[in-house]
Short mmCIF file of C-alpha atoms in Angstrom, two decimals:
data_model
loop_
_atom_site.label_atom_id
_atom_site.label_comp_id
_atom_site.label_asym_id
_atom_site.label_seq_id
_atom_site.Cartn_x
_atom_site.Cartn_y
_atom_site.Cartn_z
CA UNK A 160 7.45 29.83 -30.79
CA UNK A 161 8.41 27.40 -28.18
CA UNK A 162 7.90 23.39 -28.53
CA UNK A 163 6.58 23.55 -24.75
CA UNK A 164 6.18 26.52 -22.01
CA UNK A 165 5.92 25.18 -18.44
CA UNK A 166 3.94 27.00 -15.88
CA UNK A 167 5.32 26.76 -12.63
CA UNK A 168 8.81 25.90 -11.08
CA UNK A 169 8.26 24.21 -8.59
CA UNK A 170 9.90 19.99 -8.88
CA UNK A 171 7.61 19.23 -11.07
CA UNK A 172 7.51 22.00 -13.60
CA UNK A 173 11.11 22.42 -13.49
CA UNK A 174 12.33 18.66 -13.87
CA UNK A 175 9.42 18.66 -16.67
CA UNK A 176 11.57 21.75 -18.53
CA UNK A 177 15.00 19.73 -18.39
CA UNK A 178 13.26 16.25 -19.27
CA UNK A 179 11.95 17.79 -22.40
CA UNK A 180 14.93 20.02 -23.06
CA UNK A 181 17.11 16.73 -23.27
CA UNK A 182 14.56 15.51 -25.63
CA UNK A 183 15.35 18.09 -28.10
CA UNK A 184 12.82 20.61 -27.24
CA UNK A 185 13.39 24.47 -27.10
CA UNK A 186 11.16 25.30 -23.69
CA UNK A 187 10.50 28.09 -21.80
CA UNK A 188 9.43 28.22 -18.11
CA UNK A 189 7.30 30.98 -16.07
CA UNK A 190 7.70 31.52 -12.52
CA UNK A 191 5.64 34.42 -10.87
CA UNK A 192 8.24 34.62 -8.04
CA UNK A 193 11.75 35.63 -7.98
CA UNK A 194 12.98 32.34 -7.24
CA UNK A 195 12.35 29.11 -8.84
CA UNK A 196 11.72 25.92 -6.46
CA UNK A 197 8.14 26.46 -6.19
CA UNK A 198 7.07 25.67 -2.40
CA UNK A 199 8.93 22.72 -1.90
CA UNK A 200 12.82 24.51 -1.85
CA UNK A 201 11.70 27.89 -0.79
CA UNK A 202 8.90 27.37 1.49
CA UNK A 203 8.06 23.33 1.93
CA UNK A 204 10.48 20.53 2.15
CA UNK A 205 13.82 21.96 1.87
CA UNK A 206 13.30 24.73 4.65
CA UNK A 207 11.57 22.47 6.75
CA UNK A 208 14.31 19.99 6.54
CA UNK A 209 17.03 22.12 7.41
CA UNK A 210 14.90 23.36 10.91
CA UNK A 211 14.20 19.66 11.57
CA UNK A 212 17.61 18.97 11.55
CA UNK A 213 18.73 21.57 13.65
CA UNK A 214 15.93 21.28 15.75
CA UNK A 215 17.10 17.48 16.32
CA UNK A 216 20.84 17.88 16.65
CA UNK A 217 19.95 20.47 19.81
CA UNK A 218 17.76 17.99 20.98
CA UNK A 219 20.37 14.75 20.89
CA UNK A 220 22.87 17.63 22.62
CA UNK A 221 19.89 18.03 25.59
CA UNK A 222 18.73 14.75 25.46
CA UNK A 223 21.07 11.95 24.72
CA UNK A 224 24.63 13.15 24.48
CA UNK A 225 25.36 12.10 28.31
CA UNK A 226 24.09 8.83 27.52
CA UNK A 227 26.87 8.81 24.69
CA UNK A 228 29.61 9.85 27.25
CA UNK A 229 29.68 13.60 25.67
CA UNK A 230 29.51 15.60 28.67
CA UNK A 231 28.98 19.51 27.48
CA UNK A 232 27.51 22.65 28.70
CA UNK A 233 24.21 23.19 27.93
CA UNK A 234 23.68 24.62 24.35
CA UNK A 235 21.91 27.62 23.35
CA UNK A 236 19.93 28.13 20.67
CA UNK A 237 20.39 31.33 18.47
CA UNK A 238 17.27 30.85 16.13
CA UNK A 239 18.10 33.60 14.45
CA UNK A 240 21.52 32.08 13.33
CA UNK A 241 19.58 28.55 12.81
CA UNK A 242 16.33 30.61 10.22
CA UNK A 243 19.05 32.01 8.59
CA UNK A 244 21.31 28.76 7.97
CA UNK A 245 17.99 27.49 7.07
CA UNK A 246 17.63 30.46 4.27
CA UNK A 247 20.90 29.77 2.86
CA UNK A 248 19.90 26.28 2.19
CA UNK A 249 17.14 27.49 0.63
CA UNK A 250 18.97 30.12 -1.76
CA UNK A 251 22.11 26.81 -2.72
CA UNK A 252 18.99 25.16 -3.67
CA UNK A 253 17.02 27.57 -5.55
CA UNK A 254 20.34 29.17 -7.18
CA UNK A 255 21.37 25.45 -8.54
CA UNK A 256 18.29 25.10 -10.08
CA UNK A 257 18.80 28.56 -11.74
CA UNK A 258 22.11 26.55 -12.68
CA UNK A 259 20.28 24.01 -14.66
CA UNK A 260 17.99 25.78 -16.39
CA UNK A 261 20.82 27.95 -18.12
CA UNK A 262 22.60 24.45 -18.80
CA UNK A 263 19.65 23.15 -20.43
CA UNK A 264 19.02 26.68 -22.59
CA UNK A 265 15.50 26.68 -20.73
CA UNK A 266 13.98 30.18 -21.19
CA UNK A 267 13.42 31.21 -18.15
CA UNK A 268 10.31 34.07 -17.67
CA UNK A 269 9.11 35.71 -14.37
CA UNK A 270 6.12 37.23 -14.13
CA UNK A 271 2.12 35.75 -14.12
CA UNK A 272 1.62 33.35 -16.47
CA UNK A 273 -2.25 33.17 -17.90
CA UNK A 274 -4.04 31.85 -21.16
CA UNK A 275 -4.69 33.95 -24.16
CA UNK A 276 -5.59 30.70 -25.79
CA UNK A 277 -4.38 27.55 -25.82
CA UNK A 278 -0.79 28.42 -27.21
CA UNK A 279 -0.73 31.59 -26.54
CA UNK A 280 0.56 32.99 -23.09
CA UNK A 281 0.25 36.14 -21.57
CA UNK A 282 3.17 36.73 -18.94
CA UNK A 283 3.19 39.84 -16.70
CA UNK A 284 5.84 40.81 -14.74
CA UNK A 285 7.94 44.23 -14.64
CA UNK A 286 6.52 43.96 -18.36
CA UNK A 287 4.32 42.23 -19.92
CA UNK A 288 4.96 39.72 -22.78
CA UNK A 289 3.12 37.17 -24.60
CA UNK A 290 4.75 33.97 -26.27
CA UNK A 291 3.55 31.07 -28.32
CA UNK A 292 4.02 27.58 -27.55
CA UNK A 293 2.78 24.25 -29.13
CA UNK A 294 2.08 22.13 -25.98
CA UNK A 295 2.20 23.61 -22.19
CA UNK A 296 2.22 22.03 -18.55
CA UNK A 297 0.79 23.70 -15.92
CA UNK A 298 2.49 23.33 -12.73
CA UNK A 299 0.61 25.62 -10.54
CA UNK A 300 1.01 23.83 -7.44
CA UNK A 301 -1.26 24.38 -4.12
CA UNK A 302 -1.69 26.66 -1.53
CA UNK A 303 -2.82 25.99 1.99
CA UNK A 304 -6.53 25.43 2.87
CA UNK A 305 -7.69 28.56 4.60
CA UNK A 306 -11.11 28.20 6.59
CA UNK A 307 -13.60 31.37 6.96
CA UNK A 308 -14.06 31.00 10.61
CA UNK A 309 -9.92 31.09 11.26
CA UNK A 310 -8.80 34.93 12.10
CA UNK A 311 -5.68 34.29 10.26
CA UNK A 312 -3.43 37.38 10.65
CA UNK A 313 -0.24 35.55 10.01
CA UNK A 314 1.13 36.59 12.45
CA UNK A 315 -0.38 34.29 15.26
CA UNK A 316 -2.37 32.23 13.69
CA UNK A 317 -0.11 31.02 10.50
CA UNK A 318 0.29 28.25 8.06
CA UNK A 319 3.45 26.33 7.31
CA UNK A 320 4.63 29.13 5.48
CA UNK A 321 5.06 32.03 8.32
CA UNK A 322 6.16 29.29 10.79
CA UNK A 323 10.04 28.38 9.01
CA UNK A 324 10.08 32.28 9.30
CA UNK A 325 9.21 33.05 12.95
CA UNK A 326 11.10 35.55 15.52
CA UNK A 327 11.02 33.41 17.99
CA UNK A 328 10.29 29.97 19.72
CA UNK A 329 6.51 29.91 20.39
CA UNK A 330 6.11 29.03 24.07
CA UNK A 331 2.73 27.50 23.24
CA UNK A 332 2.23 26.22 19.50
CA UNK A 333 -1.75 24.79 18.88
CA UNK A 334 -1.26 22.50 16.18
CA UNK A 335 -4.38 22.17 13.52
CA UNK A 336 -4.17 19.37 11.85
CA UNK A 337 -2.24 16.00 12.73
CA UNK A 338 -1.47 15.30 9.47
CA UNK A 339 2.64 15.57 7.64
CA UNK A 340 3.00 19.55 7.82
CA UNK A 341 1.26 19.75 11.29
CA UNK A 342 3.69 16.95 12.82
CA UNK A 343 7.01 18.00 11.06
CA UNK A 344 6.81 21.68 11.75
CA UNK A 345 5.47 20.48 15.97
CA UNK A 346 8.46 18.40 16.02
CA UNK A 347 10.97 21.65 15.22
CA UNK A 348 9.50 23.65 18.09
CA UNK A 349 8.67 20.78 20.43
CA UNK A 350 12.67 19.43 20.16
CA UNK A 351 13.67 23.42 20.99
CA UNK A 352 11.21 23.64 23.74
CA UNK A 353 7.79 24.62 23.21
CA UNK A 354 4.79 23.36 24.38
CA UNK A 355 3.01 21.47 21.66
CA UNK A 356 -1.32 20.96 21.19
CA UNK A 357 -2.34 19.36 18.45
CA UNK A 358 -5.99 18.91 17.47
CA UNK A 359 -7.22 16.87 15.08
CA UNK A 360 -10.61 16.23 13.39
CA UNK A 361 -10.16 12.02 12.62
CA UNK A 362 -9.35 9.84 15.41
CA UNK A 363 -5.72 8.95 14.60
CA UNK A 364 -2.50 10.74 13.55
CA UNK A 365 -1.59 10.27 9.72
CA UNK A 366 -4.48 9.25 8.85
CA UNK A 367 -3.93 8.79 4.91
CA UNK A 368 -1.11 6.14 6.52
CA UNK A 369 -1.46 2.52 7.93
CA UNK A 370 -2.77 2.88 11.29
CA UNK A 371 -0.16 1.35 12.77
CA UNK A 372 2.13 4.37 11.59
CA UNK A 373 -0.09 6.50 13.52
CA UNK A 374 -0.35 5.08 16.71
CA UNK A 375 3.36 4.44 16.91
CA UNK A 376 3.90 7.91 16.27
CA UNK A 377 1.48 9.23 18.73
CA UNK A 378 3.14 6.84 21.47
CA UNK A 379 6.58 8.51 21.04
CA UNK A 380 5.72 11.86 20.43
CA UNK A 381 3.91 11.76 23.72
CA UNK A 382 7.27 11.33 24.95
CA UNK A 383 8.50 14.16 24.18
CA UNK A 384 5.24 16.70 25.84
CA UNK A 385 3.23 16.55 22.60
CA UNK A 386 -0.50 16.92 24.02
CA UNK A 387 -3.90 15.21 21.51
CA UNK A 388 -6.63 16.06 20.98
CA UNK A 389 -7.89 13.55 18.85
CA UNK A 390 -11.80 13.41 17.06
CA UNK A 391 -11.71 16.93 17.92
CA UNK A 392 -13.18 19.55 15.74
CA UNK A 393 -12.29 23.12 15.75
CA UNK A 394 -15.29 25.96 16.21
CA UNK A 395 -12.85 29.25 16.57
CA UNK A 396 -9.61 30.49 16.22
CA UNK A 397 -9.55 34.03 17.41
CA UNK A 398 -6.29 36.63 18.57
CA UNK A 399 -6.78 38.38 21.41
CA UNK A 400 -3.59 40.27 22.27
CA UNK A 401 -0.96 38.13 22.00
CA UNK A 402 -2.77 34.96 22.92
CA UNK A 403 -4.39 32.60 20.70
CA UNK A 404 -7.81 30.80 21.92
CA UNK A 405 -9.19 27.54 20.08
CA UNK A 406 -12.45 26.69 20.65
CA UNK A 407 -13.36 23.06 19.53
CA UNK A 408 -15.96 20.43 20.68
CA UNK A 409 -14.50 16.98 20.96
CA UNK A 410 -15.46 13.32 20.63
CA UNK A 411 -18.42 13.74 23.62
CA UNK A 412 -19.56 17.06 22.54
CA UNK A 413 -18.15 18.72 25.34
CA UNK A 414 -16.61 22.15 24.76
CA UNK A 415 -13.13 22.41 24.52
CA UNK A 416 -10.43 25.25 24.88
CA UNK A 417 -7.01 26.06 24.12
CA UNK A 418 -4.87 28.63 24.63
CA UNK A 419 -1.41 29.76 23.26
CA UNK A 420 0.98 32.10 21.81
CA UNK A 421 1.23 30.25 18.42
CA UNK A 422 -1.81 28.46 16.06
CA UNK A 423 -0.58 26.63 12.77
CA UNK A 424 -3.07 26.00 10.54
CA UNK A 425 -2.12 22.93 8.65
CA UNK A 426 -5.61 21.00 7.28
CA UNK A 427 -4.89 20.71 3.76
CA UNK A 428 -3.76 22.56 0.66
CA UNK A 429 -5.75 22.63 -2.61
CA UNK A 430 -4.81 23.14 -5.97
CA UNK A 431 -3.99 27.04 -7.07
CA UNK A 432 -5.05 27.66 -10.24
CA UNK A 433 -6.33 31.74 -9.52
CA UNK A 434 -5.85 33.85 -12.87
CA UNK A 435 -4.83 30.88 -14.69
CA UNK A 436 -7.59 31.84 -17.16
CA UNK A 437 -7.61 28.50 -18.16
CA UNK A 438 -11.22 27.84 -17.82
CA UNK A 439 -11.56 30.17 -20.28
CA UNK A 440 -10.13 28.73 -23.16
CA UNK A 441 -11.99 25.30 -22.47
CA UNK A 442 -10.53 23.62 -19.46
CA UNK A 443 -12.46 21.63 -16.25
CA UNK A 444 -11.95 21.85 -12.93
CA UNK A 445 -13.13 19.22 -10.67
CA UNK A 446 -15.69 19.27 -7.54
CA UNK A 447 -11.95 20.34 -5.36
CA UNK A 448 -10.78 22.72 -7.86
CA UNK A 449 -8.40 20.34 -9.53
CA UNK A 450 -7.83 20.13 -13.00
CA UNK A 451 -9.16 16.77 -15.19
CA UNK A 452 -6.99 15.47 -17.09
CA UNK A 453 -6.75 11.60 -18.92
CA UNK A 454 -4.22 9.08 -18.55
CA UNK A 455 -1.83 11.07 -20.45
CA UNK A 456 -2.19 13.92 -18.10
CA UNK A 457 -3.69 15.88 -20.88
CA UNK A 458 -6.14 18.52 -19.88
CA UNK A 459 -9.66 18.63 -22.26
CA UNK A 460 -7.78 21.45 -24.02
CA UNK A 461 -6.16 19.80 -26.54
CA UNK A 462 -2.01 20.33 -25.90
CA UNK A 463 -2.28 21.35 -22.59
CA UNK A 464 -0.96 19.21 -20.08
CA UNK A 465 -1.18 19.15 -15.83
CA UNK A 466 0.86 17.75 -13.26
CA UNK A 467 1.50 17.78 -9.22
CA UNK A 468 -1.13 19.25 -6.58
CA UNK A 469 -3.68 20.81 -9.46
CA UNK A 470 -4.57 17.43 -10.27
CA UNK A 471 -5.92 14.34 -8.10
CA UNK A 472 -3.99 12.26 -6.20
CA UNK A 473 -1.02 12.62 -3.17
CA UNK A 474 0.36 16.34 -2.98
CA UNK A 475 4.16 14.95 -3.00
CA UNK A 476 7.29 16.59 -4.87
CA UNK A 477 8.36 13.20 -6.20
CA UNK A 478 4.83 12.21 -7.49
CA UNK A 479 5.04 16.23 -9.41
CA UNK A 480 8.43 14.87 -10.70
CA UNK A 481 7.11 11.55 -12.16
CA UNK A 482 4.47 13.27 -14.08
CA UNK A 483 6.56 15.78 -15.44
CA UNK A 484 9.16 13.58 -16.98
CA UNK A 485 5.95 11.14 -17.63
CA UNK A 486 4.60 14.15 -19.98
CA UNK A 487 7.89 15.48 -21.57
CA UNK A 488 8.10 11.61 -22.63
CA UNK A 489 4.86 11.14 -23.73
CA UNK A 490 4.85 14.00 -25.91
CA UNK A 491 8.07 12.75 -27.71
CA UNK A 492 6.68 9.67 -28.66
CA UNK A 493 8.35 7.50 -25.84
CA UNK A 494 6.08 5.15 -23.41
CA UNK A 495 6.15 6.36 -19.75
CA UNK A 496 4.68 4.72 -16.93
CA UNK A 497 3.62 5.91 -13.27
CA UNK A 498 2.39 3.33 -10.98
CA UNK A 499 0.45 5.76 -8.52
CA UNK A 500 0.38 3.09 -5.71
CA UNK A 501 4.00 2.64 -5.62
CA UNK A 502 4.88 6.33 -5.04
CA UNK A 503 6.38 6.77 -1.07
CA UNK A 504 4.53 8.80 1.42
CA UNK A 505 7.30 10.29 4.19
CA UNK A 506 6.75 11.91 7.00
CA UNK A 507 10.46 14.02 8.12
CA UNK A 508 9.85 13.57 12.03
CA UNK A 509 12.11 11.34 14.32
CA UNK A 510 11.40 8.76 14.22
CA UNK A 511 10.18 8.97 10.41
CA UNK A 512 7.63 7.57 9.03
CA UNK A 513 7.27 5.98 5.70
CA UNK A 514 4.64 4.09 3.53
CA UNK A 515 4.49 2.91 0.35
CA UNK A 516 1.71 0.52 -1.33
CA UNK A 517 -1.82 -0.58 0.34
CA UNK A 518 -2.29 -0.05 4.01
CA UNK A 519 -3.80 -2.59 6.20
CA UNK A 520 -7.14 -0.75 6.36
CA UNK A 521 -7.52 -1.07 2.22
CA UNK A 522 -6.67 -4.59 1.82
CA UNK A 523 -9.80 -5.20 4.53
CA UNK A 524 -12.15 -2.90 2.47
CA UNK A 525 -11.37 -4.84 -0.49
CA UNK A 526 -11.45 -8.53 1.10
CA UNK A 527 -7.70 -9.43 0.24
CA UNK A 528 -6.57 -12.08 1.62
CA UNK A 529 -3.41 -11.20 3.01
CA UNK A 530 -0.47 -11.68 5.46
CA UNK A 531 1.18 -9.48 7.88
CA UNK A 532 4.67 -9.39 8.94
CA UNK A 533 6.46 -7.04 11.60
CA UNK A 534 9.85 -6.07 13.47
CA UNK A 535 10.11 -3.62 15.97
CA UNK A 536 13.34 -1.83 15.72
CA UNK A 537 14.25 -2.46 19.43
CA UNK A 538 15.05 -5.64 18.29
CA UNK A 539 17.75 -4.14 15.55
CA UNK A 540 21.31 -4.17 16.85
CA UNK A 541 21.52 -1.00 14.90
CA UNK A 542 19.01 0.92 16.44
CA UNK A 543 20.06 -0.03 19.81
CA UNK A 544 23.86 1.43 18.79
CA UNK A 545 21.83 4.66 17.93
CA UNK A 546 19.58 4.92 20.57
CA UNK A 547 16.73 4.74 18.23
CA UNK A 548 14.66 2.11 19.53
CA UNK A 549 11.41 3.46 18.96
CA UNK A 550 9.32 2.21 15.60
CA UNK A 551 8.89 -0.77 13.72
CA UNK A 552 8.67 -2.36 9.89
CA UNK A 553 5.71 -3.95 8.82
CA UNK A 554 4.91 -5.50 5.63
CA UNK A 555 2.12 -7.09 4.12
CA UNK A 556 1.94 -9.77 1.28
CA UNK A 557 -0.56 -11.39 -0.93
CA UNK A 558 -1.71 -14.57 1.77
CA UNK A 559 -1.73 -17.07 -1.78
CA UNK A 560 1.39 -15.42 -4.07
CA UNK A 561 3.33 -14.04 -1.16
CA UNK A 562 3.54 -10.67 -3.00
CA UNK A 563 4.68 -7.48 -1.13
CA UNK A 564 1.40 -5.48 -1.18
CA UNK A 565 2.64 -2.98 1.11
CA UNK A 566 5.25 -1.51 3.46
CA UNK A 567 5.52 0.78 6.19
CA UNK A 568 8.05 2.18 8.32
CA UNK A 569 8.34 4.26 11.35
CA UNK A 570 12.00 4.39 12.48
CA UNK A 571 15.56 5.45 11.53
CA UNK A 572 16.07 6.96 8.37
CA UNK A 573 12.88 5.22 7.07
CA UNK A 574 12.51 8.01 4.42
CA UNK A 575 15.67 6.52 2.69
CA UNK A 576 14.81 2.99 3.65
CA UNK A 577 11.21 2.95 1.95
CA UNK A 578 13.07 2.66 -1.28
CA UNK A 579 13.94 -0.74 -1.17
CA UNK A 580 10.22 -1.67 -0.47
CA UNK A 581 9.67 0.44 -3.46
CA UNK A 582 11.76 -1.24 -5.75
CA UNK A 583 10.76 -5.06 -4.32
CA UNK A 584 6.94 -3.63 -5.53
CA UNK A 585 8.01 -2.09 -8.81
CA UNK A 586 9.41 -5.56 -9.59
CA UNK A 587 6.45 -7.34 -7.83
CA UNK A 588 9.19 -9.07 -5.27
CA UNK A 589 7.34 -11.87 -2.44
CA UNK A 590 8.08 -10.99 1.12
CA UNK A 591 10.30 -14.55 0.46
CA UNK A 592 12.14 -12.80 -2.14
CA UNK A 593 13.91 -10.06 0.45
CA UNK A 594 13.85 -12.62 2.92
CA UNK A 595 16.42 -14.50 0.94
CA UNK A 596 18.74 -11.36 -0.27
CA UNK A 597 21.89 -10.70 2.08
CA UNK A 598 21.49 -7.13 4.24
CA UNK A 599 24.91 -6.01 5.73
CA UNK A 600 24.77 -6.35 9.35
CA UNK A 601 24.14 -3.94 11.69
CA UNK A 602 22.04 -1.88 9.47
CA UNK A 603 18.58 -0.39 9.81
CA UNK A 604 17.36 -2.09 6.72
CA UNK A 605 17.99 -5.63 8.19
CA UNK A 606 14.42 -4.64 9.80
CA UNK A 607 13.07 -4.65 6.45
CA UNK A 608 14.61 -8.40 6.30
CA UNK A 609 12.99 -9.48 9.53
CA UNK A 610 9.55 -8.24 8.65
CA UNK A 611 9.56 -9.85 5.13
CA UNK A 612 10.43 -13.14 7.42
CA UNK A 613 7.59 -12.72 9.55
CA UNK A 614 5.59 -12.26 7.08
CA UNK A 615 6.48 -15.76 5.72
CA UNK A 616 5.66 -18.04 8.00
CA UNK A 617 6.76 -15.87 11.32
CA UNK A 618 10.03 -16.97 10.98
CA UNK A 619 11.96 -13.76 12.12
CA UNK A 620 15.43 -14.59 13.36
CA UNK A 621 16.14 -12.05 16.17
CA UNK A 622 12.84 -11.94 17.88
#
């Protein structure tokens, strides 16, 4: 008999097993694959980092090391050498989390994990085994969005998965979908050399971001041969040979078609929940196949518990994390919060691109009044050392209290510099408030500074 069995070991499930084995719990944790990690470390953000950063150092070597006064021979790239660096990441990663599940005496189980009822668990692997357990967490995760009219062979036409494990650089990659996975994984193969499409059903990149993020983005990747097709939505994706042809109609109605040696797929994932059997013992799915759950997270069957991409809301790692140590605490009597609208949005291109809090287009719909505040970073002394010019800061505040409603960056390291708009939100900071606080100088984040000026009375100091 366990205290709690996690299903799933991916960053939410797993941080959920230590969180609850620090508690005092004795847990045990089923993974159907032979690593844990989930997608994000074996085939999601931890791969795709690693290519994005090789994929970018080649590029800065092509691109901007003569402007540096590095004069070298033109590099070549051995992707095989640079898929397998990118495996070994993958395996430090998985193998430390192996690491901390033995440190934390976590049981850990491979095999299929299902409901016999709701503490009993069937798990089938080389053998099968059934344990007991007085609460669980399912931590399923997603899988990506397949559509019926998409010949998907994997082998031309892929999804994120099959393209961090490609033989080669795609001369042609069609890009589905203009959204995170779509723009990271054209960024890899558009910085080694390919010719990038991407077509995209709404009318601006990132659409889930500030639109400002978007356009931004489109402008430099344009820079560097990305092609749009914008409002554009897809009728066919058929293989013939070893060609690809889209077929889509675009914003006029006029026919459109595309042709290359590459198609990623990248619309979407949805929640994977197949031979769960958990709608069996009593559980509900939603209209989008997620499972409902309260404000504790706790499914209708009483003791079960769901977190990350098989319930509503952003499909993010960090937001699977929160709810997992959210739950372990809950269940121990503690008082855990999660403030869903202050959980960072990051998108690993470069320039990257991160949001955090209410975008421009929400405070309209709701009719808050509000102020807006911006710095581009061609303005940071920083940047300009870097050569990373491109991108901007913007924040917005409450127009009466001055409060930091949102923030979004595209720029330098943004990913890690989204934090401190995090924390000024957590802590319900005024735009006056940063303003005020000393940033060393040169840094990126002085941006951050400049913005929150603007934003107060446009009162930016190097612009």
């Amino acid at each position: 008999m366990y205290d709690l069995t996690v299903i799933g070991s991916g960053p939410g499930g797993y941080i959920a097993a230590i969180r609850a084995s620090q508690l005092g719990m004795k847990v045990a944790l089923i993974e159907k694959y032979s690593t844990l990690g989930g997608t994000c470390l074996n085939v999601g953000c931890i791969p795709s980092k690693a290519l994005l950063d090789s994929s970018e150092l080649y590029h800065q070597a092509i691109h901007r090391f003569a402007d540096h006064g590095l004069e070298v021979e033109t590099p070549k790239i051995d992707f095989g050498k640079m898929i397998a660096r990118k495996g070994e990441v993958v395996k430090q990663t998985t193998d430390g989390i192996g690491f901390l599940m033995k440190k934390n005496n976590i049981d850990v189980y491979q095999g299929f994990g299902s409901f016999v009822d709701k503490s009993t668990i069937k798990i089938d692997g080389e053998e099968s085994k059934v344990i007991n357990s007085k609460k669980t967490i399912i931590a399923t995760g997603s899988k990506p969005v397949m559509l019926p009219f998409i010949e998907f062979d994997k082998k031309r036409v892929i999804t994120s998965t099959e393209a961090l494990e490609l033989k080669e650089i795609p001369k042609h990659l069609i890009v589905i979908g203009g959204g995170v996975i779509g723009l990271e994984l054209g960024s890899v193969y558009a910085r080694l050399g390919a010719d990038v499409t991407v077509v995209e059903y709404a009318d601006a990149l990132i659409p889930t971001m500030d639109v400002a993020m978007g356009k931004e983005m489109q402008r430099v990747l344009k820079k560097e041969g990305f092609k749009f097709n914008l409002k554009t939505k897809v009728e066919s994706v058929k293989v013939e040979g070893e060609e690809v042809v889209v077929k889509a109609t675009d914003k006029k109605g006029k026919e459109v078609e595309i042709k290359g040696d590459y198609c990623l797929v990248s619309i979407g994932r949805k929640p994977y929940t197949d031979k769960l059997k958990f709608e069996e013992i009593g559980g509900k799915l939603d209209d989008k196949g997620r499972i409902e759950v309260n404000e504790n997270l706790e499914t209708s069957v009483e003791g079960v518990y769901a977190i990350g991409d098989v319930i509503k809301g952003a499909m993010l790692a960090h937001k699977a994390e929160e709810e997992g140590v959210f739950v372990a605490e809950h269940i121990n009597g503690q008082k855990p919060h999660i403030n869903y609208k202050l959980i960072p949005g990051v998108v690993y291109t470069w320039p990257e691109v991160a949001s955090v809090g209410y975008t421009e287009q929400e405070l309209k719909e709701s009719k808050r009044a509000f102020k807006a505040g911006s710095f581009p970073f061609r303005a940071s002394g920083r940047a300009r050392a870097s050569m990373d010019i491109d991108g901007l800061v913007k924040v917005l505040a409450d127009k009466e209290t001055d409060e930091i409603l949102g923030m979004h960056i595209i720029g330098p390291r943004a990913a890690d510099m989204i934090s401190e708009g995090v924390v000024a939100m957590e802590y319900r900071a005024s735009a006056e408030d940063i303003s005020r606080m000393s940033h060393a100088h040169p840094t990126y984040s002085e941006a951050i500074k400049e913005a929150c000026l603007a934003a107060t009375g446009d009162r930016a100091l190097n612009m």
